[in-house]
Coordinates of C-alpha atoms in Angstrom, one line a residue:
Chain E
M1 CA 23.0 144.3 51.5
E2 CA 23.6 142.5 48.3
H3 CA 26.7 142.9 46.3
E4 CA 24.8 144.2 43.2
L5 CA 22.9 146.8 45.2
V6 CA 26.2 148.2 46.6
I7 CA 27.6 148.5 43.1
G8 CA 24.4 150.1 41.9
L9 CA 24.4 152.7 44.7
A10 CA 28.1 153.4 44.2
G11 CA 27.3 154.0 40.5
L12 CA 24.6 156.4 41.5
A13 CA 27.0 158.3 43.8
C14 CA 29.6 158.5 41.0
L15 CA 26.9 159.9 38.7
I16 CA 26.0 162.6 41.2
I17 CA 29.6 163.6 41.5
L18 CA 30.1 163.7 37.7
I19 CA 27.0 165.9 37.3
A20 CA 28.1 168.2 40.1
L21 CA 31.5 168.5 38.2
R22 CA 29.7 170.0 35.2
I23 CA 30.2 166.9 33.1
P24 CA 27.3 166.8 30.6
I25 CA 24.6 164.7 32.1
A26 CA 24.3 162.4 29.1
F27 CA 28.0 161.6 29.2
G28 CA 27.8 160.9 32.9
M29 CA 24.9 158.5 32.4
I30 CA 26.6 156.7 29.6
M31 CA 29.8 156.2 31.5
V32 CA 28.3 155.1 34.7
G33 CA 25.8 152.9 32.9
G34 CA 28.5 151.3 30.7
I35 CA 31.0 150.7 33.5
G36 CA 28.3 149.6 35.9
V37 CA 26.9 146.9 33.5
T38 CA 30.5 145.8 32.8
A39 CA 31.2 145.5 36.6
L40 CA 28.1 143.5 37.2
N41 CA 28.0 141.2 34.1
G42 CA 31.5 141.4 32.5
P43 CA 32.3 143.3 29.3
A44 CA 31.0 140.8 26.8
I45 CA 27.2 141.5 27.2
F46 CA 27.7 145.3 27.2
L47 CA 29.9 145.3 24.1
S48 CA 27.5 143.1 22.3
Q49 CA 24.6 145.3 23.3
L50 CA 26.4 148.4 22.0
K51 CA 26.4 147.0 18.5
D52 CA 22.9 148.4 17.8
L53 CA 21.7 149.9 21.1
T54 CA 22.2 153.4 19.8
Y55 CA 20.4 152.7 16.5
I56 CA 17.5 150.9 18.3
Q57 CA 17.2 153.8 20.8
F58 CA 17.3 156.5 18.1
S59 CA 14.8 154.7 15.9
I60 CA 12.0 154.2 18.5
Y61 CA 9.0 155.4 16.6
D62 CA 7.5 157.4 19.5
L63 CA 10.7 159.4 19.7
S64 CA 10.3 160.6 16.1
V65 CA 7.8 163.2 17.2
I66 CA 10.4 165.0 19.2
P67 CA 12.5 166.5 16.4
M68 CA 9.2 167.5 14.7
F69 CA 7.9 169.3 17.7
V70 CA 11.3 171.0 18.2
L71 CA 11.4 172.1 14.6
M72 CA 7.9 173.4 14.8
G73 CA 8.7 175.4 17.9
N74 CA 11.9 176.8 16.4
L75 CA 10.0 177.8 13.2
A76 CA 7.2 179.3 15.3
S77 CA 9.7 181.4 17.4
R78 CA 11.1 182.9 14.2
A79 CA 7.9 183.3 12.4
G80 CA 6.4 186.0 14.6
L81 CA 3.4 183.9 15.7
S82 CA 3.9 185.4 19.1
Q83 CA 2.9 188.9 17.9
E84 CA -0.4 187.8 16.5
L85 CA -1.2 185.9 19.7
F86 CA -0.4 188.7 22.0
R87 CA -2.2 191.3 19.8
A88 CA -5.4 189.2 19.9
A89 CA -5.2 188.4 23.6
N90 CA -4.6 192.0 24.3
A91 CA -7.7 193.0 22.2
W92 CA -9.8 190.6 24.2
L93 CA -8.5 191.1 27.7
G94 CA -6.4 194.3 27.8
W95 CA -9.4 196.5 28.8
A96 CA -9.4 195.1 32.3
R97 CA -7.1 196.1 35.1
G98 CA -4.0 194.0 34.8
G99 CA -5.3 193.1 31.4
V100 CA -2.0 193.4 29.5
A101 CA -0.4 190.9 31.9
M102 CA -3.4 188.6 31.5
S103 CA -3.0 188.9 27.7
A104 CA 0.6 187.9 28.1
I105 CA -0.5 184.7 30.0
V106 CA -3.0 183.8 27.4
A107 CA -0.6 184.4 24.6
C108 CA 2.0 182.3 26.4
A109 CA -0.5 179.5 26.6
G110 CA -1.2 179.9 22.9
F111 CA 2.4 179.9 22.0
G112 CA 2.9 176.8 24.2
A113 CA 0.5 175.2 21.9
V114 CA 2.8 175.4 19.0
C115 CA 6.1 175.2 20.9
G116 CA 7.0 172.6 23.5
S117 CA 9.8 174.5 25.2
S118 CA 9.2 176.7 28.3
L119 CA 12.4 178.7 27.7
A120 CA 11.5 179.4 24.1
T121 CA 8.0 180.4 25.2
A122 CA 9.3 182.8 27.8
S123 CA 11.9 184.4 25.5
T124 CA 9.7 184.7 22.5
M125 CA 6.7 186.1 24.4
G126 CA 9.0 188.3 26.5
K127 CA 10.3 190.0 23.4
V128 CA 6.7 190.9 22.3
A129 CA 5.0 191.5 25.6
L130 CA 7.6 193.2 27.8
P131 CA 7.7 196.5 25.8
E132 CA 3.9 196.7 26.0
L133 CA 3.9 196.0 29.7
E134 CA 6.6 198.7 30.2
K135 CA 4.6 201.1 28.0
Y136 CA 1.7 200.9 30.4
K137 CA 3.9 201.3 33.4
Y138 CA 3.2 197.9 34.8
Q139 CA 5.0 197.3 38.1
P140 CA 8.3 195.7 37.1
S141 CA 7.9 192.7 39.4
L142 CA 4.4 192.0 38.0
A143 CA 5.5 192.4 34.4
T144 CA 8.6 190.2 34.6
G145 CA 7.1 187.7 37.0
T146 CA 4.1 187.2 34.6
L147 CA 6.4 186.5 31.7
A148 CA 8.7 184.2 33.5
A149 CA 5.8 182.2 34.9
G150 CA 3.9 182.2 31.6
G151 CA 6.7 180.2 30.1
V152 CA 6.0 177.2 32.3
L153 CA 2.5 176.9 30.7
G154 CA 4.2 175.4 27.7
I155 CA 5.0 172.1 29.3
L156 CA 1.5 170.9 29.8
I157 CA 0.0 172.2 26.7
P158 CA 0.8 169.9 23.9
P159 CA 3.2 169.7 22.0
S160 CA 5.5 169.1 25.0
V161 CA 8.7 167.3 24.6
V162 CA 9.1 166.3 28.2
L163 CA 5.6 164.8 28.1
V164 CA 6.7 162.6 25.3
I165 CA 9.8 161.5 27.2
Y166 CA 7.8 160.7 30.3
A167 CA 5.3 158.6 28.2
I168 CA 8.2 156.7 26.6
L169 CA 9.8 156.0 30.0
V170 CA 6.8 154.6 31.7
E171 CA 5.4 153.1 28.5
A172 CA 2.2 155.2 28.5
N173 CA 0.2 156.1 25.5
I174 CA 1.4 159.5 24.2
V175 CA -2.0 160.5 22.9
T176 CA -3.6 159.7 26.2
M177 CA -0.9 161.8 28.0
F178 CA -1.6 164.7 25.7
M179 CA -5.3 164.5 26.5
A180 CA -4.6 164.2 30.2
A181 CA -2.5 167.3 30.1
F182 CA -5.1 169.5 28.5
V183 CA -7.4 170.2 31.4
P184 CA -4.5 170.8 33.9
G185 CA -3.1 173.2 31.3
I186 CA -6.3 175.2 31.2
I187 CA -6.5 175.2 35.0
A188 CA -3.0 176.7 35.1
V189 CA -4.1 179.5 32.8
I190 CA -7.2 180.2 34.8
L191 CA -5.3 180.2 38.1
F192 CA -2.6 182.5 36.6
L193 CA -5.4 184.9 35.5
I194 CA -7.0 184.9 38.9
T195 CA -3.5 185.5 40.4
I196 CA -3.1 188.6 38.3
M197 CA -6.6 189.8 39.3
I198 CA -5.8 189.4 42.9
Y199 CA -2.4 191.1 42.5
V200 CA -3.9 194.2 40.9
R201 CA -6.5 194.4 43.6
V202 CA -3.9 194.3 46.4
F203 CA -1.6 196.7 44.6
P204 CA -4.0 199.0 42.8
N205 CA -1.5 200.9 40.6
S206 CA 0.6 197.9 39.6
G207 CA -1.3 197.0 36.4
P208 CA -3.4 199.7 34.7
A209 CA -5.8 198.9 31.8
R210 CA -4.6 199.7 28.3
D211 CA -6.0 202.5 26.1
R212 CA -9.3 201.8 24.4
I213 CA -9.0 200.4 20.9
G214 CA -11.4 200.8 18.0
R215 CA -13.7 198.1 16.7
D216 CA -11.8 197.7 13.5
Q217 CA -8.6 197.2 15.5
F218 CA -10.3 194.6 17.6
W219 CA -11.5 192.6 14.7
Q220 CA -8.2 192.9 12.9
A221 CA -6.4 191.4 15.9
T222 CA -9.0 188.7 16.2
F223 CA -8.8 187.7 12.6
G224 CA -5.0 187.9 12.7
V225 CA -4.8 185.1 15.2
L226 CA -7.0 182.7 13.3
P227 CA -4.2 181.1 11.3
V228 CA -2.4 180.3 14.5
L229 CA -5.5 178.8 16.0
L230 CA -6.1 176.8 12.9
I231 CA -2.6 175.3 13.0
F232 CA -3.1 174.4 16.6
G233 CA -6.5 172.9 15.9
C234 CA -5.2 170.8 13.0
V235 CA -2.3 169.4 15.1
I236 CA -3.9 168.8 18.5
G237 CA -7.4 168.2 17.2
G238 CA -6.0 165.7 14.7
I239 CA -4.2 163.9 17.5
F240 CA -7.1 164.0 20.0
F241 CA -9.7 162.7 17.5
G242 CA -7.5 160.0 16.2
V243 CA -7.1 161.5 12.7
F244 CA -3.4 160.9 12.8
N245 CA -0.5 159.8 15.1
P246 CA 1.5 162.4 16.9
T247 CA 4.5 162.2 14.4
P248 CA 2.5 162.9 11.2
A249 CA 0.5 165.5 13.1
A250 CA 3.6 167.2 14.1
A251 CA 4.9 167.0 10.6
V252 CA 1.8 168.7 9.4
G253 CA 2.3 171.3 12.0
V254 CA 5.9 171.9 10.8
F255 CA 4.5 172.2 7.3
L256 CA 1.8 174.7 8.3
V257 CA 4.0 176.9 10.5
G258 CA 6.7 176.9 7.9
G259 CA 4.2 177.7 5.1
Y260 CA 2.6 180.5 7.2
A261 CA 6.0 182.1 7.9
F262 CA 6.9 181.8 4.2
I263 CA 3.6 183.4 3.0
R264 CA 3.9 186.2 5.5
G265 CA 7.4 186.8 4.3
R266 CA 8.8 186.5 7.8
M267 CA 11.4 183.8 7.2
S268 CA 14.7 184.5 5.5
M269 CA 17.0 181.7 4.5
L270 CA 19.2 182.7 7.4
D271 CA 16.3 182.3 9.8
L272 CA 15.6 178.9 8.3
K273 CA 19.2 177.8 8.7
F274 CA 19.3 178.9 12.3
A275 CA 16.0 177.2 13.0
G276 CA 17.5 174.1 11.6
L277 CA 20.7 174.3 13.6
D278 CA 18.8 175.0 16.8
T279 CA 16.7 171.9 16.1
A280 CA 19.9 169.9 15.5
K281 CA 21.3 171.0 18.9
T282 CA 18.2 170.3 20.8
T283 CA 17.4 167.0 19.1
G284 CA 21.0 165.7 19.4
M285 CA 21.0 166.7 23.0
I286 CA 17.7 165.0 23.8
F287 CA 18.5 161.8 21.9
L288 CA 21.9 161.4 23.5
I289 CA 20.6 161.9 27.0
L290 CA 17.9 159.3 26.2
L291 CA 20.6 156.9 25.2
G292 CA 22.4 157.6 28.5
A293 CA 19.2 157.1 30.5
E294 CA 18.7 153.8 28.8
M295 CA 22.2 152.6 29.7
L296 CA 21.8 153.8 33.2
K297 CA 18.4 152.1 33.4
I298 CA 19.9 148.8 32.4
F299 CA 22.6 149.1 35.0
M300 CA 20.3 150.2 37.8
A301 CA 17.8 147.5 37.0
R302 CA 20.5 144.8 37.2
G303 CA 21.8 146.4 40.5
G304 CA 18.2 146.4 41.8
V305 CA 18.3 150.0 43.0
P306 CA 14.8 151.0 42.0
Q307 CA 13.3 147.9 43.6
A308 CA 15.2 148.5 46.8
L309 CA 13.9 152.0 47.0
A310 CA 10.4 150.8 46.3
E311 CA 10.7 148.2 49.1
I312 CA 12.1 150.7 51.6
L313 CA 9.4 153.3 50.9
G314 CA 6.6 150.7 50.4
G315 CA 7.6 149.0 53.7
S316 CA 7.9 152.3 55.6
G317 CA 4.3 152.2 56.7
L318 CA 3.6 155.7 55.4
E319 CA 0.3 156.5 53.7
P320 CA 0.5 156.2 49.9
M321 CA -0.4 159.9 49.6
M322 CA 2.4 160.9 52.0
I323 CA 4.9 159.0 49.9
M324 CA 3.5 160.7 46.8
I325 CA 3.9 164.1 48.4
F326 CA 7.4 163.2 49.6
L327 CA 8.4 162.2 46.0
L328 CA 6.9 165.4 44.5
L329 CA 8.8 167.5 47.0
G330 CA 11.9 165.6 46.1
L331 CA 11.3 166.5 42.4
I332 CA 10.7 170.2 43.3
V333 CA 14.1 170.3 45.1
L334 CA 16.0 168.4 42.3
G335 CA 14.2 170.4 39.7
C336 CA 15.8 173.5 41.2
L337 CA 19.2 172.0 40.4
M338 CA 18.7 170.5 37.0
D339 CA 16.8 171.1 33.8
S340 CA 13.4 169.3 33.7
L341 CA 14.3 166.9 30.9
S342 CA 17.4 165.4 32.7
M343 CA 15.4 165.4 35.9
I344 CA 12.5 163.4 34.4
L345 CA 15.0 160.9 32.9
L346 CA 17.0 160.5 36.1
A347 CA 14.2 160.4 38.6
I348 CA 11.3 158.7 37.0
P349 CA 13.0 155.3 36.6
F350 CA 13.5 155.3 40.4
F351 CA 10.2 156.9 41.4
W352 CA 7.8 155.1 39.1
P353 CA 8.5 151.6 40.7
V354 CA 7.8 153.1 44.1
I355 CA 4.5 154.6 42.9
I356 CA 3.3 151.6 41.0
D357 CA 3.4 149.5 44.2
L358 CA 1.2 151.9 46.1
D359 CA -2.6 151.7 46.3
F360 CA -4.3 154.9 45.2
G361 CA -7.5 153.2 44.3
M362 CA -6.9 153.4 40.5
N363 CA -5.5 151.1 37.9
T364 CA -1.9 151.2 36.6
E365 CA -2.8 153.1 33.4
D366 CA -4.6 155.9 35.3
L367 CA -1.8 156.0 37.9
K368 CA 0.8 156.5 35.1
I369 CA -1.1 159.4 33.7
W370 CA -1.9 161.1 37.1
F371 CA 1.6 160.8 38.5
G372 CA 3.1 161.9 35.2
I373 CA 1.1 165.1 35.0
L374 CA 1.9 165.9 38.7
A375 CA 5.6 165.1 38.1
L376 CA 5.8 167.3 35.0
I377 CA 4.2 170.3 36.8
V378 CA 6.6 170.1 39.7
V379 CA 9.8 169.7 37.8
E380 CA 8.9 172.7 35.7
L381 CA 8.6 174.8 38.9
G382 CA 12.4 174.7 39.0
L383 CA 12.4 177.1 36.1
I384 CA 11.0 179.9 38.2
T385 CA 12.6 179.2 41.5
P386 CA 16.1 180.1 42.7
P387 CA 18.9 179.2 42.4
V388 CA 18.7 178.4 38.7
G389 CA 15.4 179.6 37.5
M390 CA 16.1 179.6 33.8
N391 CA 12.9 181.3 32.8
V392 CA 13.8 184.1 35.3
F393 CA 17.2 184.4 33.8
V394 CA 15.8 184.6 30.3
I395 CA 13.4 187.5 31.2
S396 CA 16.2 189.1 33.3
A397 CA 18.4 189.2 30.2
M398 CA 15.7 191.2 28.5
A399 CA 14.6 193.5 31.3
K400 CA 18.0 194.8 32.1
N401 CA 16.8 197.5 34.5
V402 CA 14.9 195.0 36.7
P403 CA 17.0 193.3 39.4
M404 CA 16.8 189.5 39.5
A405 CA 15.5 189.6 43.1
T406 CA 12.5 191.7 41.9
I407 CA 11.7 189.1 39.2
F408 CA 11.8 186.2 41.7
K409 CA 9.5 188.3 44.0
G410 CA 7.2 188.8 41.0
V411 CA 7.1 185.1 40.3
T412 CA 6.1 184.2 43.9
P413 CA 2.3 184.6 43.5
F414 CA 2.4 182.4 40.4
F415 CA 4.5 179.8 42.2
A416 CA 1.8 179.8 44.9
S417 CA -0.9 179.3 42.3
E418 CA 1.1 176.4 40.9
I419 CA 1.1 174.8 44.3
V420 CA -2.7 175.3 44.4
R421 CA -2.9 173.5 41.1
V422 CA -0.8 170.5 42.3
I423 CA -3.0 170.2 45.4
L424 CA -6.1 170.4 43.3
I425 CA -4.9 167.6 41.0
L426 CA -3.7 165.5 44.0
M427 CA -7.2 165.8 45.6
F428 CA -9.2 165.4 42.3
P429 CA -7.4 162.9 40.0
G430 CA -10.5 163.2 37.8
L431 CA -9.2 166.6 36.5
V432 CA -6.5 164.6 34.7
L433 CA -8.4 161.5 33.9
W434 CA -11.6 162.9 32.7
L435 CA -10.7 164.0 29.1
P436 CA -8.8 160.8 28.2
S437 CA -11.8 158.7 29.3
L438 CA -14.2 161.0 27.4
L439 CA -12.3 160.7 24.2
G440 CA -11.5 157.1 24.7
G441 CA -7.7 157.4 24.6
Chain U
M1 CA 54.3 183.3 13.5
T2 CA 51.1 185.1 12.8
Q3 CA 50.9 183.5 9.4
S4 CA 51.3 180.0 10.7
L5 CA 48.7 180.7 13.3
S6 CA 46.2 181.9 10.7
L7 CA 47.0 178.8 8.6
N8 CA 46.2 176.6 11.6
R9 CA 43.0 178.5 12.1
G10 CA 42.1 177.8 8.5
L11 CA 42.8 174.1 9.0
I12 CA 40.6 174.0 12.1
E13 CA 37.9 176.0 10.4
L14 CA 37.4 173.4 7.7
P15 CA 36.2 170.5 10.0
I16 CA 34.1 173.0 12.0
R17 CA 32.3 174.2 8.8
F18 CA 31.9 170.6 7.6
I19 CA 30.3 169.6 10.9
E20 CA 27.8 172.5 10.6
W21 CA 26.9 171.4 7.0
W22 CA 26.6 167.9 8.2
A23 CA 24.0 169.0 10.8
L24 CA 22.2 170.9 8.2
G25 CA 22.2 167.8 6.1
G26 CA 20.5 166.1 9.0
C27 CA 17.9 168.8 8.9
C28 CA 17.3 168.0 5.2
V29 CA 16.8 164.4 6.2
L30 CA 14.3 165.6 8.7
A31 CA 12.6 167.8 6.1
V32 CA 12.2 164.7 3.9
V33 CA 10.4 163.0 6.8
V34 CA 8.2 166.1 7.3
V35 CA 7.2 166.1 3.6
M36 CA 6.6 162.4 3.5
A37 CA 4.6 162.2 6.7
T38 CA 2.5 165.2 5.7
I39 CA 1.7 163.8 2.2
S40 CA 1.1 160.4 3.7
S41 CA -1.3 161.7 6.4
V42 CA -3.2 163.9 4.0
T43 CA -3.7 161.1 1.4
G44 CA -4.4 158.7 4.2
F45 CA -7.1 161.1 5.6
L46 CA -8.6 162.0 2.2
F47 CA -8.4 158.7 0.3
A48 CA -7.5 156.2 3.0
T49 CA -4.3 155.4 1.1
P50 CA -1.3 156.4 3.2
F51 CA 2.1 156.1 1.8
P52 CA 3.1 152.4 2.4
G53 CA 5.9 152.0 4.9
D54 CA 5.9 155.6 6.0
F55 CA 6.1 154.3 9.6
E56 CA 9.4 152.5 9.1
L57 CA 11.0 155.1 6.9
T58 CA 10.2 157.7 9.6
Q59 CA 12.0 155.6 12.2
M60 CA 15.0 155.0 10.0
L61 CA 15.4 158.6 8.7
V62 CA 14.8 160.2 12.1
A63 CA 17.5 157.9 13.6
V64 CA 19.9 158.9 10.8
A65 CA 19.2 162.6 11.4
A66 CA 19.8 162.3 15.1
F67 CA 23.2 160.7 14.5
M68 CA 24.0 163.5 12.1
F69 CA 23.3 166.1 14.8
L70 CA 25.7 164.6 17.3
P71 CA 29.0 166.2 16.1
Y72 CA 27.4 169.6 15.9
C73 CA 26.0 169.2 19.5
Q74 CA 29.5 168.4 20.7
L75 CA 31.0 171.4 18.9
T76 CA 28.5 173.9 20.3
F77 CA 28.5 172.4 23.8
A78 CA 24.8 171.7 23.5
H79 CA 24.7 168.8 25.9
V80 CA 23.1 169.9 29.1
S81 CA 25.0 170.0 32.3
A82 CA 24.2 171.2 35.8
D83 CA 26.4 174.1 36.4
I84 CA 24.9 175.2 39.7
F85 CA 27.7 173.6 41.8
T86 CA 30.5 175.2 39.7
S87 CA 28.8 178.5 39.0
K88 CA 31.4 180.3 41.1
A89 CA 34.4 178.4 39.6
S90 CA 37.1 180.2 37.7
D91 CA 37.3 180.0 34.0
N92 CA 40.4 177.8 34.3
V93 CA 38.5 175.2 36.3
V94 CA 35.6 175.4 33.8
R95 CA 38.0 174.8 30.9
L96 CA 39.5 171.9 32.7
L97 CA 36.2 170.3 33.4
S98 CA 35.1 171.0 29.9
R99 CA 38.2 169.2 28.6
A100 CA 37.4 166.2 30.8
G101 CA 34.0 166.1 29.2
S102 CA 35.6 166.1 25.8
L103 CA 37.8 163.2 26.7
L104 CA 34.8 161.2 27.7
A105 CA 33.2 162.1 24.4
I106 CA 36.3 161.0 22.5
S107 CA 36.5 157.6 24.2
F108 CA 32.8 157.0 24.0
S109 CA 32.5 158.0 20.3
L110 CA 35.5 155.8 19.4
L111 CA 34.0 152.9 21.2
L112 CA 30.7 153.4 19.4
V113 CA 32.3 153.7 16.0
S114 CA 34.0 150.3 16.5
R115 CA 30.9 148.6 18.0
T116 CA 28.5 150.1 15.5
Y117 CA 30.7 148.9 12.7
A118 CA 30.5 145.4 14.2
G119 CA 26.7 145.9 14.3
L120 CA 26.8 146.8 10.6
L121 CA 28.6 143.6 9.8
D122 CA 26.0 141.6 11.8
Y123 CA 23.1 143.3 10.0
Q124 CA 24.8 142.6 6.7
I125 CA 25.4 139.0 7.4
Y126 CA 21.9 138.3 8.7
L127 CA 20.5 140.8 6.2
E128 CA 17.7 142.3 8.4
T129 CA 15.4 144.5 6.5
T130 CA 12.4 146.7 7.3
T131 CA 9.1 144.9 7.2
I132 CA 7.2 146.6 4.4
L133 CA 9.8 148.3 2.1
Q134 CA 12.4 145.6 2.6
I135 CA 15.2 148.2 3.0
P136 CA 18.3 146.7 4.6
I137 CA 18.8 148.2 8.0
W138 CA 22.6 148.4 7.6
Y139 CA 22.1 151.2 5.1
A140 CA 21.3 153.5 8.1
F141 CA 24.4 152.4 9.9
V142 CA 26.7 153.9 7.2
P143 CA 25.8 157.6 7.8
A144 CA 25.5 156.7 11.5
I145 CA 29.1 155.5 11.7
F146 CA 30.4 158.4 9.7
S147 CA 28.5 160.8 12.1
L148 CA 30.0 159.0 15.1
A149 CA 33.5 159.4 13.7
L150 CA 32.8 163.0 13.0
W151 CA 31.7 163.3 16.7
T152 CA 35.2 162.1 17.6
V153 CA 36.7 164.9 15.4
A154 CA 34.3 167.4 17.1
A155 CA 35.4 166.2 20.5
V156 CA 39.0 166.6 19.6
I157 CA 38.3 170.2 18.6
T158 CA 36.4 170.9 21.9
L159 CA 39.3 169.3 23.8
I160 CA 41.7 171.8 22.2
F161 CA 39.3 174.7 22.5
P162 CA 37.1 174.0 25.6
E163 CA 34.3 176.2 26.8
K164 CA 35.3 179.7 27.9
T165 CA 38.2 179.8 25.4
V166 CA 38.9 183.4 24.5
N167 CA 38.7 183.9 20.7
S168 CA 37.7 180.3 20.2
P169 CA 37.8 179.4 16.5
I170 CA 34.6 177.5 17.0
H171 CA 32.7 180.8 17.6
E172 CA 34.5 182.5 14.9
A173 CA 33.6 179.9 12.3
L174 CA 30.0 179.3 13.4
G175 CA 29.2 182.9 14.3
E176 CA 26.7 183.8 17.0
H177 CA 23.0 183.8 16.6
D178 CA 20.2 184.1 19.1

């Protein structure tokens, strides 16, 4: 084995140890990357790079959409959009058996359309939908499982921060990625709804229908949600049809959500301050970890670790599809241990060189999109699986009388439906590639 | 004794508050980008006259805002870590590891302050500017370097008062919000 590769692998081992020791992942990446490059090429190159590496990283234009999306999500969480969404969904679907849970799923998807964070989606929708589900005596495992699972819908429904990061990592077009994510997002909603239908059929008393509502109430709820749909239409429609780039689109979104909250009198100065500070925390965290990932990438590329991995797996004689499944399983396992953002930043620089060498009968651009969507779905599964299912923790903190094990049990059918979705997309890449080719992304 | 302690608390509260305000300042920079990009995209859509140079201003201002957020992130332990392997560790161990993280942050932020300053000088000498508006890029380095220095201050504070500190002045000064 070459000398560089040994240093690269040793660096990787150090990083894993640092992460296990609870050192912030960004710091670990920066340290290992910095020391590694110094070990390979001497300090001069690294020190000279550091002069403007941070500024160059922070001022990548594609990244500027991230603080916008984060701010939009934080404003939306505090503006009470979730109430309108849930009320409307409940008016449309609540009459069915299990309908209140289905409404929660649809509302989660709707909220995911203005907020890119799974956790925020779970916690915001949880606050609104959990009391309703309890009121109708939904089985606790179904009620909590639905809400924890509903949160993961956020990742594939634009605006999604992790999607942007993936696109930057593999140099894919962000707009194309957004388009590609749309159909899989809809599929997830449909599969979740089917899951609930099956659940209430197997356990007949687990999810009763809600009380009947009057016609005026129905229309009131329907009209109430129109502004939210309008905001989503402006932002996503504008991006899809090429009216504007993601960053201005997100800026318009921030403007509209903020304006809506202000008109409805739902936003106090204190709310605004905390929405700003939350944005500061998330943005700073994301940008620093991106800097770390860049430094690590420089080091790993010089050490030749990704290429070595690609050679080993490529020369293993395994079918490309087997390697793909193997990597996705790896992501599921790692996703159980780490948050999805760090996971994508750590794993994709290693996995992508492996994938790009394999023949799936499609060109590189399509492969980027297809693999990206699959990877994003599976890393997000870590949010609803033990040991650190963050979405489950969030819902558990709200539903104090429901044991954690019950929530994990309630999530299981949704986890199964996610696996179905992954298999569907593996078998039919067209599900992902259809919309981008239609809209000419 | 109690009095000197409360005096110390007051001294530590000042930088904490300042860092919070600095982060809110970053939010204001972001707000400028929001307003600018919104106006630019609306006029661009309606009259095909987008604001000239909005692209490069966005880049520059978002970078400045991100720098301004770093000290606050340090102070609020916002940087993600995987705590699964240490979830059963005692508070003492967690404090120790948190301090180790703060030490890393101190050394890295100090290194960045000095290197970014060298970068500023380079950009001044070769006078690189943005393409359309001709804004010298080193302008952005000034708030960046100040933010990095403030990050060092924040890391010193988190070194003294790591995670799981009982009655941490950081919590007292910033308050809790959900």
